[in-house]
mmCIF file of C-alpha atoms and ligand atoms in Angstrom:
data_model
loop_
_atom_site.group_PDB
_atom_site.id
_atom_site.type_symbol
_atom_site.label_atom_id
_atom_site.label_comp_id
_atom_site.label_asym_id
_atom_site.label_seq_id
_atom_site.Cartn_x
_atom_site.Cartn_y
_atom_site.Cartn_z
ATOM 1 C CA MET W 30 -23.697 -16.232 -17.747
ATOM 2 C CA THR W 31 -25.600 -14.265 -15.104
ATOM 3 C CA ASP W 32 -27.598 -11.479 -16.669
ATOM 4 C CA ARG W 33 -26.586 -8.261 -14.868
ATOM 5 C CA SER W 34 -30.132 -6.939 -14.755
ATOM 6 C CA SER W 35 -31.410 -10.082 -13.013
ATOM 7 C CA LEU W 36 -28.737 -10.361 -10.354
ATOM 8 C CA ARG W 37 -29.942 -11.721 -7.000
ATOM 9 C CA VAL W 38 -29.116 -9.074 -4.391
ATOM 10 C CA PRO W 39 -30.009 -9.796 -0.737
ATOM 11 C CA PRO W 40 -32.030 -6.970 0.905
ATOM 12 C CA ALA W 41 -29.056 -6.027 3.115
ATOM 13 C CA PHE W 42 -27.244 -4.593 0.083
ATOM 14 C CA VAL W 43 -27.762 -1.691 -2.331
ATOM 15 C CA LEU W 44 -25.944 -2.438 -5.572
ATOM 16 C CA HIS W 45 -24.392 0.151 -7.893
ATOM 17 C CA GLN W 46 -23.382 -1.455 -11.203
ATOM 18 C CA LEU W 47 -20.869 0.213 -13.503
ATOM 19 C CA ASP W 48 -19.263 -0.823 -16.760
ATOM 20 C CA SER W 49 -16.028 0.997 -16.101
ATOM 21 C CA VAL W 50 -14.563 3.040 -13.263
ATOM 22 C CA GLY W 51 -11.151 4.199 -12.037
ATOM 23 C CA SER W 52 -11.381 2.214 -8.796
ATOM 24 C CA THR W 53 -14.496 0.784 -7.162
ATOM 25 C CA ASN W 54 -12.919 1.713 -3.801
ATOM 26 C CA ASP W 55 -12.812 5.392 -4.852
ATOM 27 C CA GLU W 56 -16.389 5.253 -6.136
ATOM 28 C CA ALA W 57 -17.530 3.628 -2.882
ATOM 29 C CA ARG W 58 -15.668 6.254 -0.865
ATOM 30 C CA MET W 59 -17.426 9.014 -2.805
ATOM 31 C CA LEU W 60 -20.801 7.409 -2.065
ATOM 32 C CA ALA W 61 -19.847 7.002 1.608
ATOM 33 C CA GLU W 62 -18.928 10.698 1.799
ATOM 34 C CA GLN W 63 -22.432 11.425 0.469
ATOM 35 C CA GLY W 64 -23.910 9.324 3.282
ATOM 36 C CA ALA W 65 -24.320 5.916 1.588
ATOM 37 C CA GLN W 66 -25.624 3.308 3.999
ATOM 38 C CA ASP W 67 -23.935 0.212 5.396
ATOM 39 C CA GLY W 68 -24.146 -2.472 2.721
ATOM 40 C CA THR W 69 -23.762 -0.194 -0.287
ATOM 41 C CA VAL W 70 -21.917 -2.158 -2.974
ATOM 42 C CA VAL W 71 -20.077 -0.890 -6.047
ATOM 43 C CA TRP W 72 -19.412 -3.432 -8.784
ATOM 44 C CA ALA W 73 -17.596 -2.620 -12.028
ATOM 45 C CA LEU W 74 -16.816 -4.813 -15.023
ATOM 46 C CA ARG W 75 -13.381 -3.202 -15.341
ATOM 47 C CA GLN W 76 -11.211 -0.635 -13.574
ATOM 48 C CA SER W 77 -8.774 1.766 -15.185
ATOM 49 C CA ALA W 78 -6.923 2.605 -11.961
ATOM 50 C CA GLY W 79 -7.399 -0.426 -9.701
ATOM 51 C CA ARG W 80 -5.365 -0.261 -6.513
ATOM 52 C CA GLY W 81 -3.798 -2.960 -4.396
ATOM 53 C CA ARG W 82 -2.228 -2.899 -0.944
ATOM 54 C CA GLN W 83 0.844 -0.743 -0.288
ATOM 55 C CA GLY W 84 0.010 1.535 -3.230
ATOM 56 C CA ARG W 85 0.497 -1.229 -5.788
ATOM 57 C CA ASP W 86 -1.529 -1.420 -9.032
ATOM 58 C CA TRP W 87 -4.314 -3.977 -9.413
ATOM 59 C CA VAL W 88 -4.596 -4.712 -13.120
ATOM 60 C CA SER W 89 -8.337 -4.961 -13.801
ATOM 61 C CA PRO W 90 -9.436 -6.374 -17.168
ATOM 62 C CA GLU W 91 -13.029 -7.359 -17.889
ATOM 63 C CA GLY W 92 -13.781 -10.929 -16.812
ATOM 64 C CA ASN W 93 -12.548 -10.620 -13.207
ATOM 65 C CA LEU W 94 -14.560 -9.414 -10.218
ATOM 66 C CA PHE W 95 -14.012 -5.893 -8.855
ATOM 67 C CA VAL W 96 -16.290 -4.933 -6.007
ATOM 68 C CA SER W 97 -16.236 -2.576 -3.016
ATOM 69 C CA PHE W 98 -18.496 -2.433 0.035
ATOM 70 C CA VAL W 99 -19.329 0.632 2.134
ATOM 71 C CA LEU W 100 -19.566 -0.637 5.713
ATOM 72 C CA ARG W 101 -20.524 1.237 8.858
ATOM 73 C CA PRO W 102 -20.142 -1.306 11.668
ATOM 74 C CA GLN W 103 -20.600 -0.260 15.294
ATOM 75 C CA SER W 104 -16.980 -0.944 16.168
ATOM 76 C CA SER W 105 -13.638 0.688 16.778
ATOM 77 C CA ILE W 106 -11.178 1.210 13.920
ATOM 78 C CA VAL W 107 -8.969 -1.562 15.359
ATOM 79 C CA GLN W 108 -11.872 -4.035 15.469
ATOM 80 C CA ALA W 109 -12.957 -3.052 11.963
ATOM 81 C CA ALA W 110 -9.596 -4.297 10.645
ATOM 82 C CA ASN W 111 -11.010 -7.797 11.354
ATOM 83 C CA LEU W 112 -13.213 -7.318 8.310
ATOM 84 C CA SER W 113 -10.426 -8.241 5.910
ATOM 85 C CA PHE W 114 -10.512 -11.738 7.497
ATOM 86 C CA VAL W 115 -14.316 -11.745 7.233
ATOM 87 C CA ALA W 116 -13.962 -10.894 3.540
ATOM 88 C CA ALA W 117 -11.326 -13.571 2.882
ATOM 89 C CA LEU W 118 -13.588 -16.214 4.454
ATOM 90 C CA ALA W 119 -16.536 -14.980 2.390
ATOM 91 C CA VAL W 120 -14.548 -15.077 -0.868
ATOM 92 C CA ALA W 121 -13.373 -18.638 -0.149
ATOM 93 C CA GLU W 122 -16.886 -19.778 0.769
ATOM 94 C CA ALA W 123 -18.389 -18.198 -2.357
ATOM 95 C CA LEU W 124 -15.800 -19.888 -4.567
ATOM 96 C CA GLN W 125 -16.429 -23.269 -2.945
ATOM 97 C CA ASP W 126 -20.194 -22.790 -3.373
ATOM 98 C CA ILE W 127 -19.661 -22.224 -7.069
ATOM 99 C CA ALA W 128 -17.181 -25.086 -7.487
ATOM 100 C CA GLY W 129 -19.000 -27.601 -5.292
ATOM 101 C CA GLY W 130 -16.350 -27.499 -2.572
ATOM 102 C CA THR W 131 -13.576 -28.937 -4.728
ATOM 103 C CA LEU W 132 -11.032 -26.115 -4.812
ATOM 104 C CA PRO W 133 -7.676 -26.258 -2.972
ATOM 105 C CA LEU W 134 -8.122 -22.818 -1.410
ATOM 106 C CA SER W 135 -6.128 -21.391 1.466
ATOM 107 C CA LEU W 136 -5.973 -18.035 3.227
ATOM 108 C CA LYS W 137 -2.718 -16.098 3.390
ATOM 109 C CA TRP W 138 -2.119 -13.462 6.038
ATOM 110 C CA PRO W 139 -3.195 -10.743 6.091
ATOM 111 C CA ASN W 140 -5.909 -10.949 3.456
ATOM 112 C CA ASP W 141 -5.222 -12.969 0.332
ATOM 113 C CA VAL W 142 -7.079 -16.005 -0.945
ATOM 114 C CA LEU W 143 -4.813 -18.563 -2.613
ATOM 115 C CA LEU W 144 -5.761 -21.298 -5.072
ATOM 116 C CA GLY W 145 -3.237 -24.098 -5.334
ATOM 117 C CA GLY W 146 -0.851 -21.841 -3.383
ATOM 118 C CA LYS W 147 -1.134 -18.953 -5.876
ATOM 119 C CA LYS W 148 -2.905 -15.654 -5.350
ATOM 120 C CA LEU W 149 -6.486 -15.656 -6.627
ATOM 121 C CA SER W 150 -7.982 -12.786 -4.680
ATOM 122 C CA GLY W 151 -6.825 -9.643 -2.896
ATOM 123 C CA ILE W 152 -8.610 -7.438 -0.398
ATOM 124 C CA LEU W 153 -8.065 -3.742 0.265
ATOM 125 C CA LEU W 154 -9.478 -2.193 3.415
ATOM 126 C CA GLU W 155 -9.587 1.580 3.783
ATOM 127 C CA SER W 156 -11.184 3.282 6.759
ATOM 128 C CA ARG W 157 -12.131 6.786 7.695
ATOM 129 C CA ALA W 158 -12.149 8.000 11.253
ATOM 130 C CA GLY W 159 -14.983 10.169 12.497
ATOM 131 C CA GLN W 160 -14.877 12.606 15.387
ATOM 132 C CA GLY W 161 -12.963 11.440 18.456
ATOM 133 C CA GLY W 162 -11.232 8.658 16.536
ATOM 134 C CA THR W 163 -14.382 6.537 16.120
ATOM 135 C CA LEU W 164 -14.993 4.729 12.849
ATOM 136 C CA ASP W 165 -17.036 6.707 10.343
ATOM 137 C CA TYR W 166 -17.016 4.220 7.484
ATOM 138 C CA LEU W 167 -14.918 1.554 5.945
ATOM 139 C CA ILE W 168 -14.398 0.641 2.300
ATOM 140 C CA LEU W 169 -13.756 -3.037 1.666
ATOM 141 C CA GLY W 170 -12.502 -3.692 -1.861
ATOM 142 C CA ILE W 171 -12.265 -7.217 -3.250
ATOM 143 C CA GLY W 172 -10.684 -8.379 -6.492
ATOM 144 C CA VAL W 173 -11.044 -11.998 -7.698
ATOM 145 C CA ASN W 174 -9.105 -13.356 -10.681
ATOM 146 C CA LEU W 175 -11.829 -15.306 -12.449
ATOM 147 C CA ALA W 176 -10.635 -15.190 -16.070
ATOM 148 C CA HIS W 177 -7.277 -13.362 -15.975
ATOM 149 C CA TYR W 178 -4.258 -13.023 -13.700
ATOM 150 C CA PRO W 179 -1.056 -10.991 -13.771
ATOM 151 C CA LYS W 180 1.966 -12.948 -15.039
ATOM 152 C CA GLU W 181 4.393 -10.611 -13.304
ATOM 153 C CA ALA W 182 3.398 -10.126 -9.691
ATOM 154 C CA LEU W 183 5.044 -9.786 -6.301
ATOM 155 C CA TYR W 184 3.463 -13.115 -5.327
ATOM 156 C CA PRO W 185 2.702 -15.810 -7.967
ATOM 157 C CA ALA W 186 -0.905 -15.458 -9.128
ATOM 158 C CA THR W 187 -3.508 -17.560 -10.878
ATOM 159 C CA SER W 188 -7.116 -17.344 -12.048
ATOM 160 C CA LEU W 189 -10.036 -19.675 -11.453
ATOM 161 C CA CYS W 190 -10.166 -20.359 -15.181
ATOM 162 C CA GLU W 191 -6.433 -21.149 -15.398
ATOM 163 C CA HIS W 192 -6.624 -23.522 -12.421
ATOM 164 C CA THR W 193 -9.756 -25.445 -13.400
ATOM 165 C CA GLY W 194 -9.247 -25.363 -17.163
ATOM 166 C CA GLN W 195 -12.988 -24.742 -17.419
ATOM 167 C CA GLU W 196 -14.995 -21.899 -18.893
ATOM 168 C CA ALA W 197 -14.679 -18.686 -16.869
ATOM 169 C CA VAL W 198 -17.241 -18.039 -14.137
ATOM 170 C CA ALA W 199 -19.154 -14.825 -14.868
ATOM 171 C CA PRO W 200 -18.354 -11.974 -12.423
ATOM 172 C CA GLY W 201 -22.083 -11.540 -11.732
ATOM 173 C CA ARG W 202 -22.355 -15.146 -10.618
ATOM 174 C CA MET W 203 -19.364 -14.760 -8.330
ATOM 175 C CA LEU W 204 -20.851 -11.538 -6.948
ATOM 176 C CA GLU W 205 -24.158 -13.223 -6.119
ATOM 177 C CA ALA W 206 -22.372 -15.985 -4.213
ATOM 178 C CA LEU W 207 -20.121 -13.436 -2.491
ATOM 179 C CA LEU W 208 -23.005 -11.235 -1.329
ATOM 180 C CA GLU W 209 -24.595 -14.257 0.290
ATOM 181 C CA SER W 210 -21.445 -15.509 2.020
ATOM 182 C CA PHE W 211 -20.318 -12.008 3.017
ATOM 183 C CA GLU W 212 -23.681 -11.220 4.600
ATOM 184 C CA SER W 213 -23.481 -14.382 6.648
ATOM 185 C CA TRP W 214 -19.879 -13.829 7.886
ATOM 186 C CA TYR W 215 -20.489 -10.106 8.505
ATOM 187 C CA ARG W 216 -23.454 -10.999 10.740
ATOM 188 C CA ILE W 217 -21.418 -13.621 12.622
ATOM 189 C CA TRP W 218 -18.702 -11.033 13.250
ATOM 190 C CA GLN W 219 -21.229 -8.401 14.354
ATOM 191 C CA ARG W 220 -22.974 -10.819 16.735
ATOM 192 C CA GLU W 221 -20.053 -12.829 18.105
ATOM 193 C CA GLY W 222 -16.942 -10.772 17.449
ATOM 194 C CA PHE W 223 -13.629 -11.893 15.988
ATOM 195 C CA ALA W 224 -13.267 -15.261 17.794
ATOM 196 C CA PRO W 225 -15.317 -17.446 15.362
ATOM 197 C CA VAL W 226 -13.854 -15.596 12.377
ATOM 198 C CA ARG W 227 -10.326 -16.145 13.669
ATOM 199 C CA GLU W 228 -11.003 -19.837 14.229
ATOM 200 C CA ALA W 229 -12.455 -20.360 10.741
ATOM 201 C CA TRP W 230 -9.618 -18.356 9.181
ATOM 202 C CA LEU W 231 -6.960 -20.405 11.026
ATOM 203 C CA ASP W 232 -8.632 -23.631 9.840
ATOM 204 C CA GLN W 233 -7.881 -22.540 6.272
ATOM 205 C CA ALA W 234 -4.637 -20.641 6.927
ATOM 206 C CA HIS W 235 -1.845 -21.137 4.419
ATOM 207 C CA GLY W 236 1.441 -22.407 5.828
ATOM 208 C CA ARG W 237 0.716 -22.344 9.541
ATOM 209 C CA GLY W 238 3.824 -23.553 11.386
ATOM 210 C CA GLU W 239 5.988 -22.985 8.294
ATOM 211 C CA GLN W 240 9.082 -20.898 7.720
ATOM 212 C CA VAL W 241 8.302 -17.434 6.296
ATOM 213 C CA SER W 242 9.920 -14.135 5.358
ATOM 214 C CA VAL W 243 7.876 -11.117 6.330
ATOM 215 C CA ARG W 244 8.676 -7.960 4.419
ATOM 216 C CA LEU W 245 7.995 -4.813 6.443
ATOM 217 C CA THR W 246 8.605 -1.234 5.305
ATOM 218 C CA ASN W 247 12.194 -1.074 6.573
ATOM 219 C CA GLU W 248 13.185 -4.656 7.351
ATOM 220 C CA THR W 249 12.546 -8.286 6.514
ATOM 221 C CA LEU W 250 11.886 -10.755 9.322
ATOM 222 C CA GLN W 251 12.664 -14.478 9.155
ATOM 223 C CA GLY W 252 10.753 -16.914 11.317
ATOM 224 C CA ARG W 253 7.951 -19.405 11.738
ATOM 225 C CA PHE W 254 4.300 -18.462 11.301
ATOM 226 C CA VAL W 255 2.777 -19.541 14.647
ATOM 227 C CA THR W 256 -0.754 -18.133 14.586
ATOM 228 C CA ILE W 257 -2.741 -14.904 14.450
ATOM 229 C CA ASP W 258 -3.654 -13.243 17.740
ATOM 230 C CA GLU W 259 -7.058 -12.063 18.954
ATOM 231 C CA ASP W 260 -6.681 -8.843 16.908
ATOM 232 C CA GLY W 261 -5.559 -10.591 13.709
ATOM 233 C CA ALA W 262 -1.860 -9.687 14.062
ATOM 234 C CA LEU W 263 0.664 -12.255 12.826
ATOM 235 C CA ASP W 264 2.495 -14.089 15.618
ATOM 236 C CA LEU W 265 5.985 -14.908 14.390
ATOM 237 C CA ALA W 266 8.636 -17.049 16.169
ATOM 238 C CA LEU W 267 11.800 -15.303 15.008
ATOM 239 C CA ASP W 268 14.812 -17.341 13.823
ATOM 240 C CA GLU W 269 17.008 -15.075 15.961
ATOM 241 C CA GLY W 270 14.891 -15.967 18.997
ATOM 242 C CA GLY W 271 11.846 -14.408 20.597
ATOM 243 C CA ARG W 272 8.440 -13.600 19.210
ATOM 244 C CA ARG W 273 7.262 -10.690 17.089
ATOM 245 C CA ARG W 274 3.738 -9.413 16.614
ATOM 246 C CA VAL W 275 3.298 -8.055 13.084
ATOM 247 C CA THR W 276 0.324 -5.869 12.134
ATOM 248 C CA ALA W 277 1.240 -5.085 8.498
ATOM 249 C CA GLY W 278 3.580 -6.688 5.991
ATOM 250 C CA ASP W 279 3.973 -9.082 3.047
ATOM 251 C CA VAL W 280 4.482 -12.757 3.827
ATOM 252 C CA PHE W 281 6.543 -15.080 1.605
ATOM 253 C CA PHE W 282 6.851 -18.827 2.130
ATOM 254 C CA ALA W 283 10.108 -20.721 1.701
ATOM 255 C CA SER W 284 8.529 -23.310 -0.615
HETATM 256 C C1 BTN I 9 -4.157 -6.547 -2.856
HETATM 257 O O1 BTN I 9 -4.045 -7.772 -2.745
HETATM 258 O O2 BTN I 9 -3.162 -5.837 -3.038
HETATM 259 C C2 BTN I 9 -5.519 -5.923 -2.746
HETATM 260 C C3 BTN I 9 -6.194 -5.846 -4.078
HETATM 261 C C4 BTN I 9 -7.569 -5.240 -4.016
HETATM 262 C C5 BTN I 9 -8.183 -5.044 -5.377
HETATM 263 C C6 BTN I 9 -9.613 -4.620 -5.309
HETATM 264 S S1 BTN I 9 -10.430 -4.708 -6.882
HETATM 265 C C7 BTN I 9 -11.799 -3.865 -6.219
HETATM 266 C C8 BTN I 9 -11.249 -2.765 -5.333
HETATM 267 N N1 BTN I 9 -10.919 -1.587 -6.115
HETATM 268 C C9 BTN I 9 -9.622 -1.325 -6.120
HETATM 269 O O3 BTN I 9 -9.079 -0.378 -6.714
HETATM 270 N N2 BTN I 9 -8.970 -2.233 -5.380
HETATM 271 C C10 BTN I 9 -9.871 -3.209 -4.805
#
């Protein structure tokens, strides 16, 4: 067990630790509105109103990791959307560091981390525009199912504990590993842009070349997952012919 008071926090981050909160994303947003710096981190042991993508709930019992970052990158809002890929890579790297590189992890567009093909981690990116449409700040929320997972979910889920059959990894330990891997990928993205992130993400992409359904707000597309483009949009070869560039949606695999 990592003792919370002795957590290793790299100098790039300022950590706010809470026992319980509605949503770490909301807490981080409040701090950002008060001027919190890039690298401010909110970590809670449990959330009473955790949120997922598309307004869904994120059930948040103690034992899992719930963390949100306040980020203020020098980038446009469109470029900042790349950070969900940065986060997915960091989560996967942190998990492999902890498990000695043995986990069958894959990355599912747009920003899930899968373990054995089931959802282990979700990422929620919320941005706020400043004057003239520039990026003011971004809140990057990450949930990792370490000890628990929802039995009823849109996409089948698992936990690290369920998959390995071993004792649960303490959230503080996962957070330490995540801060390290996130710092490294965030720097790579700041220095070199999306290209190396895209390449690393594609190397671990789930189901590239496979048949998928993509659920959008008003329609469902059927096709083959070709790649992601230089902005992170999904490139889909439609069954009905032609290509479609998708910027938001839920992907489901045939098998
Ligand atoms: C998803 O896959 O739908 C995204 C889930 C994001 C959950 C995390 S947990 C920490 C942060 N606080 C929240 O309320 N949501 C994110």
